[in-house]
Backbone atoms as SQL, in Angstrom:
CREATE TABLE atoms (id INTEGER PRIMARY KEY, chain TEXT, resi INTEGER, resn TEXT, atom TEXT, x REAL, y REAL, z REAL);
INSERT INTO atoms VALUES
  (1, 'A', 1, 'MET', 'N', 17.039, 15.209, -10.112),
  (2, 'A', 1, 'MET', 'CA', 15.641, 15.174, -9.571),
  (3, 'A', 1, 'MET', 'C', 15.914, 15.301, -8.113),
  (4, 'A', 2, 'THR', 'N', 15.617, 16.302, -7.282),
  (5, 'A', 2, 'THR', 'CA', 15.769, 16.218, -5.708),
  (6, 'A', 2, 'THR', 'C', 14.434, 15.276, -5.041),
  (7, 'A', 3, 'ALA', 'N', 14.786, 15.240, -4.062),
  (8, 'A', 3, 'ALA', 'CA', 13.910, 14.311, -3.153),
  (9, 'A', 3, 'ALA', 'C', 12.670, 15.017, -2.994),
  (10, 'A', 4, 'ASN', 'N', 12.794, 16.513, -2.837),
  (11, 'A', 4, 'ASN', 'CA', 11.269, 17.336, -2.877),
  (12, 'A', 4, 'ASN', 'C', 10.541, 17.309, -4.314),
  (13, 'A', 5, 'GLU', 'N', 11.432, 17.100, -4.998),
  (14, 'A', 5, 'GLU', 'CA', 10.637, 17.105, -6.638),
  (15, 'A', 5, 'GLU', 'C', 10.267, 15.802, -6.804),
  (16, 'A', 6, 'ILE', 'N', 10.697, 14.536, -6.187),
  (17, 'A', 6, 'ILE', 'CA', 10.140, 13.297, -6.330),
  (18, 'A', 6, 'ILE', 'C', 8.795, 13.111, -5.544),
  (19, 'A', 7, 'THR', 'N', 9.003, 13.627, -4.465),
  (20, 'A', 7, 'THR', 'CA', 7.952, 13.349, -3.441),
  (21, 'A', 7, 'THR', 'C', 6.706, 14.337, -3.958),
  (22, 'A', 8, 'THR', 'N', 6.760, 15.515, -4.615),
  (23, 'A', 8, 'THR', 'CA', 5.663, 16.364, -5.125),
  (24, 'A', 8, 'THR', 'C', 5.077, 15.469, -6.320),
  (25, 'A', 9, 'ARG', 'N', 6.147, 14.852, -7.357),
  (26, 'A', 9, 'ARG', 'CA', 5.516, 14.432, -8.074),
  (27, 'A', 9, 'ARG', 'C', 4.730, 13.108, -7.951),
  (28, 'A', 10, 'LEU', 'N', 5.209, 12.130, -6.915),
  (29, 'A', 10, 'LEU', 'CA', 4.560, 11.006, -6.297),
  (30, 'A', 10, 'LEU', 'C', 3.210, 11.530, -5.594),
  (31, 'A', 11, 'ASP', 'N', 3.151, 12.642, -5.019),
  (32, 'A', 11, 'ASP', 'CA', 1.732, 13.082, -4.549),
  (33, 'A', 11, 'ASP', 'C', 0.736, 13.315, -5.527),
  (34, 'A', 12, 'ILE', 'N', 1.277, 13.969, -6.652),
  (35, 'A', 12, 'ILE', 'CA', 0.449, 14.431, -7.673),
  (36, 'A', 12, 'ILE', 'C', -0.029, 13.222, -8.509),
  (37, 'A', 13, 'LEU', 'N', 1.005, 12.066, -8.490),
  (38, 'A', 13, 'LEU', 'CA', 0.336, 10.850, -9.292),
  (39, 'A', 13, 'LEU', 'C', -0.539, 10.471, -8.462),
  (40, 'A', 14, 'TYR', 'N', -0.189, 10.162, -7.189),
  (41, 'A', 14, 'TYR', 'CA', -1.372, 9.318, -6.379),
  (42, 'A', 14, 'TYR', 'C', -2.459, 10.055, -6.302),
  (43, 'A', 15, 'ASN', 'N', -2.601, 11.570, -6.309),
  (44, 'A', 15, 'ASN', 'CA', -3.784, 12.062, -6.134),
  (45, 'A', 15, 'ASN', 'C', -4.458, 11.873, -7.453),
  (46, 'A', 16, 'VAL', 'N', -4.035, 12.332, -8.676),
  (47, 'A', 16, 'VAL', 'CA', -4.908, 11.949, -9.830),
  (48, 'A', 16, 'VAL', 'C', -5.361, 10.239, -9.922),
  (49, 'A', 17, 'LEU', 'N', -4.570, 9.469, -9.499),
  (50, 'A', 17, 'LEU', 'CA', -5.312, 7.928, -9.461),
  (51, 'A', 17, 'LEU', 'C', -6.362, 7.900, -8.495),
  (52, 'A', 18, 'LEU', 'N', -6.248, 8.560, -7.214),
  (53, 'A', 18, 'LEU', 'CA', -7.253, 8.485, -6.280),
  (54, 'A', 18, 'LEU', 'C', -8.618, 9.077, -6.896),
  (55, 'A', 19, 'TYR', 'N', -8.348, 10.386, -7.393),
  (56, 'A', 19, 'TYR', 'CA', -9.507, 11.119, -7.839),
  (57, 'A', 19, 'TYR', 'C', -10.218, 10.328, -8.958),
  (58, 'A', 20, 'CYS', 'N', -9.603, 9.730, -9.997),
  (59, 'A', 20, 'CYS', 'CA', -9.920, 8.964, -10.943),
  (60, 'A', 20, 'CYS', 'C', -10.680, 7.585, -10.344),
  (61, 'A', 21, 'SER', 'N', -10.523, 7.108, -9.290),
  (62, 'A', 21, 'SER', 'CA', -10.800, 5.918, -8.705),
  (63, 'A', 21, 'SER', 'C', -12.267, 6.221, -7.897),
  (64, 'A', 22, 'GLU', 'N', -11.943, 7.548, -7.095),
  (65, 'A', 22, 'GLU', 'CA', -13.126, 7.996, -6.074),
  (66, 'A', 22, 'GLU', 'C', -14.362, 8.870, -6.751),
  (67, 'A', 23, 'LYS', 'N', -13.995, 9.717, -7.944),
  (68, 'A', 23, 'LYS', 'CA', -14.728, 10.574, -8.463),
  (69, 'A', 23, 'LYS', 'C', -15.158, 10.597, -9.752),
  (70, 'A', 24, 'HIS', 'N', -14.233, 10.489, -10.720),
  (71, 'A', 24, 'HIS', 'CA', -14.607, 10.318, -12.073),
  (72, 'A', 24, 'HIS', 'C', -13.482, 9.420, -12.789),
  (73, 'A', 25, 'ALA', 'N', -13.548, 8.474, -13.553),
  (74, 'A', 25, 'ALA', 'CA', -12.898, 7.715, -13.994),
  (75, 'A', 25, 'ALA', 'C', -12.225, 8.334, -15.237),
  (76, 'A', 26, 'THR', 'N', -11.036, 9.122, -15.080),
  (77, 'A', 26, 'THR', 'CA', -10.527, 9.876, -16.157),
  (78, 'A', 26, 'THR', 'C', -9.337, 9.138, -16.969),
  (79, 'A', 27, 'PHE', 'N', -8.838, 8.055, -16.309),
  (80, 'A', 27, 'PHE', 'CA', -7.886, 7.457, -16.951),
  (81, 'A', 27, 'PHE', 'C', -8.130, 5.986, -17.392),
  (82, 'A', 28, 'SER', 'N', -7.711, 5.201, -18.668),
  (83, 'A', 28, 'SER', 'CA', -7.995, 4.210, -18.809),
  (84, 'A', 28, 'SER', 'C', -7.006, 3.086, -18.239),
  (85, 'A', 29, 'LYS', 'N', -7.517, 2.002, -18.135),
  (86, 'A', 29, 'LYS', 'CA', -6.488, 0.858, -17.471),
  (87, 'A', 29, 'LYS', 'C', -4.858, 1.127, -17.645),
  (88, 'A', 30, 'PHE', 'N', -4.925, 1.110, -19.290),
  (89, 'A', 30, 'PHE', 'CA', -3.514, 1.409, -19.842),
  (90, 'A', 30, 'PHE', 'C', -2.942, 2.627, -19.332),
  (91, 'A', 31, 'GLN', 'N', -3.780, 3.680, -18.998),
  (92, 'A', 31, 'GLN', 'CA', -2.760, 4.944, -18.663),
  (93, 'A', 31, 'GLN', 'C', -2.783, 4.709, -17.108),
  (94, 'A', 32, 'ARG', 'N', -3.364, 4.000, -16.505),
  (95, 'A', 32, 'ARG', 'CA', -3.219, 3.818, -15.017),
  (96, 'A', 32, 'ARG', 'C', -1.919, 3.127, -14.863),
  (97, 'A', 33, 'ILE', 'N', -1.838, 1.968, -15.708),
  (98, 'A', 33, 'ILE', 'CA', -0.604, 1.299, -15.726),
  (99, 'A', 33, 'ILE', 'C', 0.601, 2.144, -15.804),
  (100, 'A', 34, 'CYS', 'N', 0.604, 3.148, -17.010),
  (101, 'A', 34, 'CYS', 'CA', 1.693, 4.163, -17.202),
  (102, 'A', 34, 'CYS', 'C', 1.972, 5.075, -16.226),
  (103, 'A', 35, 'ILE', 'N', 0.880, 5.526, -15.551),
  (104, 'A', 35, 'ILE', 'CA', 1.234, 6.277, -14.197),
  (105, 'A', 35, 'ILE', 'C', 1.958, 5.515, -13.384),
  (106, 'A', 36, 'ASN', 'N', 1.494, 4.265, -12.620),
  (107, 'A', 36, 'ASN', 'CA', 1.985, 3.626, -11.814),
  (108, 'A', 36, 'ASN', 'C', 3.646, 3.267, -12.415),
  (109, 'A', 37, 'GLN', 'N', 3.917, 2.904, -13.711),
  (110, 'A', 37, 'GLN', 'CA', 4.931, 2.830, -13.906),
  (111, 'A', 37, 'GLN', 'C', 5.933, 4.168, -13.425),
  (112, 'A', 38, 'GLU', 'N', 5.715, 5.237, -13.878),
  (113, 'A', 38, 'GLU', 'CA', 6.325, 6.294, -13.641),
  (114, 'A', 38, 'GLU', 'C', 6.451, 6.115, -11.967),
  (115, 'A', 39, 'ARG', 'N', 5.552, 6.143, -11.235),
  (116, 'A', 39, 'ARG', 'CA', 5.552, 5.988, -9.840),
  (117, 'A', 39, 'ARG', 'C', 6.888, 5.103, -9.382),
  (118, 'A', 40, 'GLY', 'N', 6.701, 3.916, -9.988),
  (119, 'A', 40, 'GLY', 'CA', 7.773, 2.799, -9.775),
  (120, 'A', 40, 'GLY', 'C', 9.058, 3.599, -9.998),
  (121, 'A', 41, 'ALA', 'N', 9.362, 4.235, -10.964),
  (122, 'A', 41, 'ALA', 'CA', 10.510, 4.940, -11.634),
  (123, 'A', 41, 'ALA', 'C', 11.011, 5.921, -10.483),
  (124, 'A', 42, 'LEU', 'N', 10.040, 6.817, -10.112),
  (125, 'A', 42, 'LEU', 'CA', 10.465, 7.728, -9.077),
  (126, 'A', 42, 'LEU', 'C', 10.802, 7.212, -7.508),
  (127, 'A', 43, 'LEU', 'N', 10.129, 6.105, -7.047),
  (128, 'A', 43, 'LEU', 'CA', 10.410, 5.357, -6.213),
  (129, 'A', 43, 'LEU', 'C', 11.986, 4.804, -6.184),
  (130, 'A', 44, 'SER', 'N', 12.293, 4.438, -7.500),
  (131, 'A', 44, 'SER', 'CA', 13.587, 3.900, -7.601),
  (132, 'A', 44, 'SER', 'C', 14.608, 4.818, -7.460),
  (133, 'A', 45, 'ARG', 'N', 14.386, 5.817, -8.147),
  (134, 'A', 45, 'ARG', 'CA', 15.288, 7.381, -8.029),
  (135, 'A', 45, 'ARG', 'C', 15.466, 7.727, -6.578),
  (136, 'A', 46, 'PHE', 'N', 14.347, 7.647, -5.860),
  (137, 'A', 46, 'PHE', 'CA', 14.523, 7.682, -4.464),
  (138, 'A', 46, 'PHE', 'C', 15.354, 6.817, -3.587),
  (139, 'A', 47, 'SER', 'N', 15.245, 5.748, -3.932),
  (140, 'A', 47, 'SER', 'CA', 16.044, 4.948, -3.416),
  (141, 'A', 47, 'SER', 'C', 17.474, 5.057, -3.698),
  (142, 'A', 48, 'PHE', 'N', 17.659, 5.418, -4.810),
  (143, 'A', 48, 'PHE', 'CA', 19.187, 5.722, -5.125),
  (144, 'A', 48, 'PHE', 'C', 19.529, 7.036, -4.445),
  (145, 'A', 49, 'LEU', 'N', 18.755, 7.982, -4.197),
  (146, 'A', 49, 'LEU', 'CA', 18.986, 9.255, -3.530),
  (147, 'A', 49, 'LEU', 'C', 19.193, 8.742, -1.830),
  (148, 'A', 50, 'LEU', 'N', 19.019, 7.413, -1.289),
  (149, 'A', 50, 'LEU', 'CA', 19.127, 7.078, -0.151),
  (150, 'A', 50, 'LEU', 'C', 20.012, 6.155, 0.100),
  (151, 'A', 51, 'ASP', 'N', 20.694, 5.843, -1.244),
  (152, 'A', 51, 'ASP', 'CA', 22.141, 5.078, -1.142),
  (153, 'A', 51, 'ASP', 'C', 21.687, 3.644, -1.019),
  (154, 'A', 52, 'GLU', 'N', 20.110, 3.323, -1.470),
  (155, 'A', 52, 'GLU', 'CA', 19.822, 2.004, -1.257),
  (156, 'A', 52, 'GLU', 'C', 19.996, 1.084, -2.346),
  (157, 'A', 53, 'ILE', 'N', 20.300, 1.986, -3.607),
  (158, 'A', 53, 'ILE', 'CA', 20.377, 1.041, -4.689),
  (159, 'A', 53, 'ILE', 'C', 21.339, 1.646, -5.768),
  (160, 'A', 54, 'SER', 'N', 22.215, 1.264, -6.664),
  (161, 'A', 54, 'SER', 'CA', 23.208, 1.968, -7.352),
  (162, 'A', 54, 'SER', 'C', 22.484, 2.641, -8.338),
  (163, 'A', 55, 'GLU', 'N', 23.267, 3.641, -9.241),
  (164, 'A', 55, 'GLU', 'CA', 22.624, 4.197, -10.369),
  (165, 'A', 55, 'GLU', 'C', 21.904, 3.509, -11.330),
  (166, 'A', 56, 'ASP', 'N', 22.955, 2.339, -11.497),
  (167, 'A', 56, 'ASP', 'CA', 22.543, 1.708, -12.695),
  (168, 'A', 56, 'ASP', 'C', 21.192, 0.864, -12.496),
  (169, 'A', 57, 'GLU', 'N', 20.749, 0.707, -11.217),
  (170, 'A', 57, 'GLU', 'CA', 19.473, 0.099, -10.879),
  (171, 'A', 57, 'GLU', 'C', 18.195, 0.969, -10.930),
  (172, 'A', 58, 'VAL', 'N', 18.496, 2.018, -11.324),
  (173, 'A', 58, 'VAL', 'CA', 17.560, 3.331, -11.137),
  (174, 'A', 58, 'VAL', 'C', 16.552, 3.098, -12.500),
  (175, 'A', 59, 'ARG', 'N', 15.144, 2.790, -12.250),
  (176, 'A', 59, 'ARG', 'CA', 14.502, 2.821, -13.420),
  (177, 'A', 59, 'ARG', 'C', 14.003, 4.238, -13.842),
  (178, 'A', 60, 'ASP', 'N', 13.947, 4.489, -15.116),
  (179, 'A', 60, 'ASP', 'CA', 13.547, 5.761, -16.042),
  (180, 'A', 60, 'ASP', 'C', 12.575, 5.726, -16.698),
  (181, 'A', 61, 'TYR', 'N', 11.427, 6.293, -16.415),
  (182, 'A', 61, 'TYR', 'CA', 10.282, 6.102, -17.132),
  (183, 'A', 61, 'TYR', 'C', 9.216, 7.660, -16.637),
  (184, 'A', 62, 'LYS', 'N', 8.830, 8.110, -17.785),
  (185, 'A', 62, 'LYS', 'CA', 7.812, 9.419, -17.456),
  (186, 'A', 62, 'LYS', 'C', 6.779, 9.217, -18.542),
  (187, 'A', 63, 'CYS', 'N', 5.586, 9.428, -18.109),
  (188, 'A', 63, 'CYS', 'CA', 4.230, 9.101, -18.987),
  (189, 'A', 63, 'CYS', 'C', 4.384, 10.112, -20.114),
  (190, 'A', 64, 'PRO', 'N', 3.860, 9.357, -21.176),
  (191, 'A', 64, 'PRO', 'CA', 3.851, 10.274, -22.539),
  (192, 'A', 64, 'PRO', 'C', 3.096, 11.129, -22.203),
  (193, 'A', 65, 'PRO', 'N', 3.372, 12.281, -23.371),
  (194, 'A', 65, 'PRO', 'CA', 2.808, 13.770, -23.440),
  (195, 'A', 65, 'PRO', 'C', 1.203, 13.737, -23.256),
  (196, 'A', 66, 'VAL', 'N', 0.394, 12.678, -23.982),
  (197, 'A', 66, 'VAL', 'CA', -0.716, 12.675, -23.893),
  (198, 'A', 66, 'VAL', 'C', -1.370, 12.326, -22.374),
  (199, 'A', 67, 'ILE', 'N', -0.811, 11.283, -21.665),
  (200, 'A', 67, 'ILE', 'CA', -1.287, 11.225, -20.284),
  (201, 'A', 67, 'ILE', 'C', -1.015, 12.365, -19.367),
  (202, 'A', 68, 'GLU', 'N', 0.382, 12.907, -19.906),
  (203, 'A', 68, 'GLU', 'CA', 0.614, 13.896, -18.598),
  (204, 'A', 68, 'GLU', 'C', -0.344, 15.350, -19.044),
  (205, 'A', 69, 'ALA', 'N', -0.632, 15.308, -20.296),
  (206, 'A', 69, 'ALA', 'CA', -1.940, 16.417, -20.177),
  (207, 'A', 69, 'ALA', 'C', -3.005, 16.154, -19.831),
  (208, 'A', 70, 'LYS', 'N', -3.676, 14.880, -19.419),
  (209, 'A', 70, 'LYS', 'CA', -4.428, 14.327, -18.561),
  (210, 'A', 70, 'LYS', 'C', -4.260, 14.531, -17.460),
  (211, 'A', 71, 'ILE', 'N', -3.101, 14.168, -17.050),
  (212, 'A', 71, 'ILE', 'CA', -2.580, 14.418, -15.430),
  (213, 'A', 71, 'ILE', 'C', -2.738, 15.848, -14.757),
  (214, 'A', 72, 'GLN', 'N', -2.437, 16.514, -15.766),
  (215, 'A', 72, 'GLN', 'CA', -2.554, 17.987, -15.472),
  (216, 'A', 72, 'GLN', 'C', -3.891, 18.701, -15.552),
  (217, 'A', 73, 'PHE', 'N', -4.748, 18.062, -16.526),
  (218, 'A', 73, 'PHE', 'CA', -6.070, 18.259, -16.506),
  (219, 'A', 73, 'PHE', 'C', -6.739, 17.879, -15.145),
  (220, 'A', 74, 'THR', 'N', -6.392, 16.813, -14.707),
  (221, 'A', 74, 'THR', 'CA', -7.122, 16.230, -13.741),
  (222, 'A', 74, 'THR', 'C', -6.627, 17.175, -12.226),
  (223, 'A', 75, 'LEU', 'N', -5.135, 17.173, -12.257),
  (224, 'A', 75, 'LEU', 'CA', -4.859, 18.128, -11.124),
  (225, 'A', 75, 'LEU', 'C', -5.631, 19.433, -11.035),
  (226, 'A', 76, 'GLN', 'N', -5.802, 19.987, -12.068),
  (227, 'A', 76, 'GLN', 'CA', -6.491, 21.330, -12.187),
  (228, 'A', 76, 'GLN', 'C', -8.060, 21.196, -11.777),
  (229, 'A', 77, 'LYS', 'N', -8.618, 20.133, -12.000),
  (230, 'A', 77, 'LYS', 'CA', -10.036, 19.741, -11.552),
  (231, 'A', 77, 'LYS', 'C', -9.739, 19.489, -10.009),
  (232, 'A', 78, 'ILE', 'N', -8.715, 18.691, -9.480),
  (233, 'A', 78, 'ILE', 'CA', -8.870, 18.781, -8.075),
  (234, 'A', 78, 'ILE', 'C', -8.452, 20.115, -7.451),
  (235, 'A', 79, 'LYS', 'N', -7.904, 20.971, -7.862),
  (236, 'A', 79, 'LYS', 'CA', -7.657, 22.219, -7.376),
  (237, 'A', 79, 'LYS', 'C', -8.708, 23.063, -7.315),
  (238, 'A', 80, 'ASP', 'N', -9.586, 23.221, -8.423),
  (239, 'A', 80, 'ASP', 'CA', -10.557, 23.875, -8.886),
  (240, 'A', 80, 'ASP', 'C', -11.800, 23.526, -7.490),
  (241, 'A', 81, 'THR', 'N', -11.904, 22.221, -7.720),
  (242, 'A', 81, 'THR', 'CA', -13.063, 21.881, -6.451),
  (243, 'A', 81, 'THR', 'C', -12.499, 21.404, -5.373),
  (244, 'A', 82, 'ASN', 'N', -11.276, 21.943, -4.846),
  (245, 'A', 82, 'ASN', 'CA', -10.815, 21.797, -3.629),
  (246, 'A', 82, 'ASN', 'C', -11.089, 20.176, -3.114),
  (247, 'A', 83, 'TRP', 'N', -10.906, 19.366, -4.219),
  (248, 'A', 83, 'TRP', 'CA', -11.123, 17.872, -3.630),
  (249, 'A', 83, 'TRP', 'C', -9.994, 17.502, -2.739),
  (250, 'A', 84, 'LEU', 'N', -10.198, 16.562, -1.728),
  (251, 'A', 84, 'LEU', 'CA', -9.310, 16.191, -0.657),
  (252, 'A', 84, 'LEU', 'C', -9.163, 14.462, -0.810),
  (253, 'A', 85, 'ALA', 'N', -8.050, 14.023, -0.814),
  (254, 'A', 85, 'ALA', 'CA', -8.156, 12.620, -1.032),
  (255, 'A', 85, 'ALA', 'C', -8.580, 11.859, 0.237),
  (256, 'A', 86, 'PHE', 'N', -9.013, 10.828, 0.147),
  (257, 'A', 86, 'PHE', 'CA', -9.951, 9.962, 1.152),
  (258, 'A', 86, 'PHE', 'C', -9.447, 10.367, 2.569),
  (259, 'A', 87, 'GLU', 'N', -8.097, 9.959, 2.643),
  (260, 'A', 87, 'GLU', 'CA', -6.982, 9.889, 3.725),
  (261, 'A', 87, 'GLU', 'C', -7.061, 11.531, 4.427),
  (262, 'A', 88, 'GLN', 'N', -6.982, 12.392, 3.423),
  (263, 'A', 88, 'GLN', 'CA', -6.742, 13.964, 3.868),
  (264, 'A', 88, 'GLN', 'C', -7.972, 14.161, 4.407),
  (265, 'A', 89, 'SER', 'N', -9.056, 13.816, 3.966),
  (266, 'A', 89, 'SER', 'CA', -10.642, 14.586, 4.258),
  (267, 'A', 89, 'SER', 'C', -10.773, 13.827, 6.010),
  (268, 'A', 90, 'ARG', 'N', -10.296, 12.457, 5.786),
  (269, 'A', 90, 'ARG', 'CA', -10.589, 11.866, 7.241),
  (270, 'A', 90, 'ARG', 'C', -9.832, 12.610, 8.453),
  (271, 'A', 91, 'LEU', 'N', -8.599, 13.374, 8.169),
  (272, 'A', 91, 'LEU', 'CA', -8.080, 13.789, 9.078),
  (273, 'A', 91, 'LEU', 'C', -8.418, 15.450, 9.449),
  (274, 'A', 92, 'SER', 'N', -9.310, 15.843, 8.563),
  (275, 'A', 92, 'SER', 'CA', -9.816, 17.376, 8.936),
  (276, 'A', 92, 'SER', 'C', -10.859, 17.514, 9.939);
């Protein structure tokens, strides 16, 4: 996974969590934990790419398919409604 792919996935996960918090409670607490676990794993992968940690320290986690389907559904809702995250909308 490249740095750009990691950054893109981190942005997606952050935005669906923020959308869930601000607009519509899409994910359960357990599902939010899973999403944050994936975010942590991606950040550890990014640290490896920056030579901050060794490969054996990289965490590996991907959300289960059921949660991934909800992530994709929520991402589509975000795109369909042109919703902007709070920080993004303040900058416009």
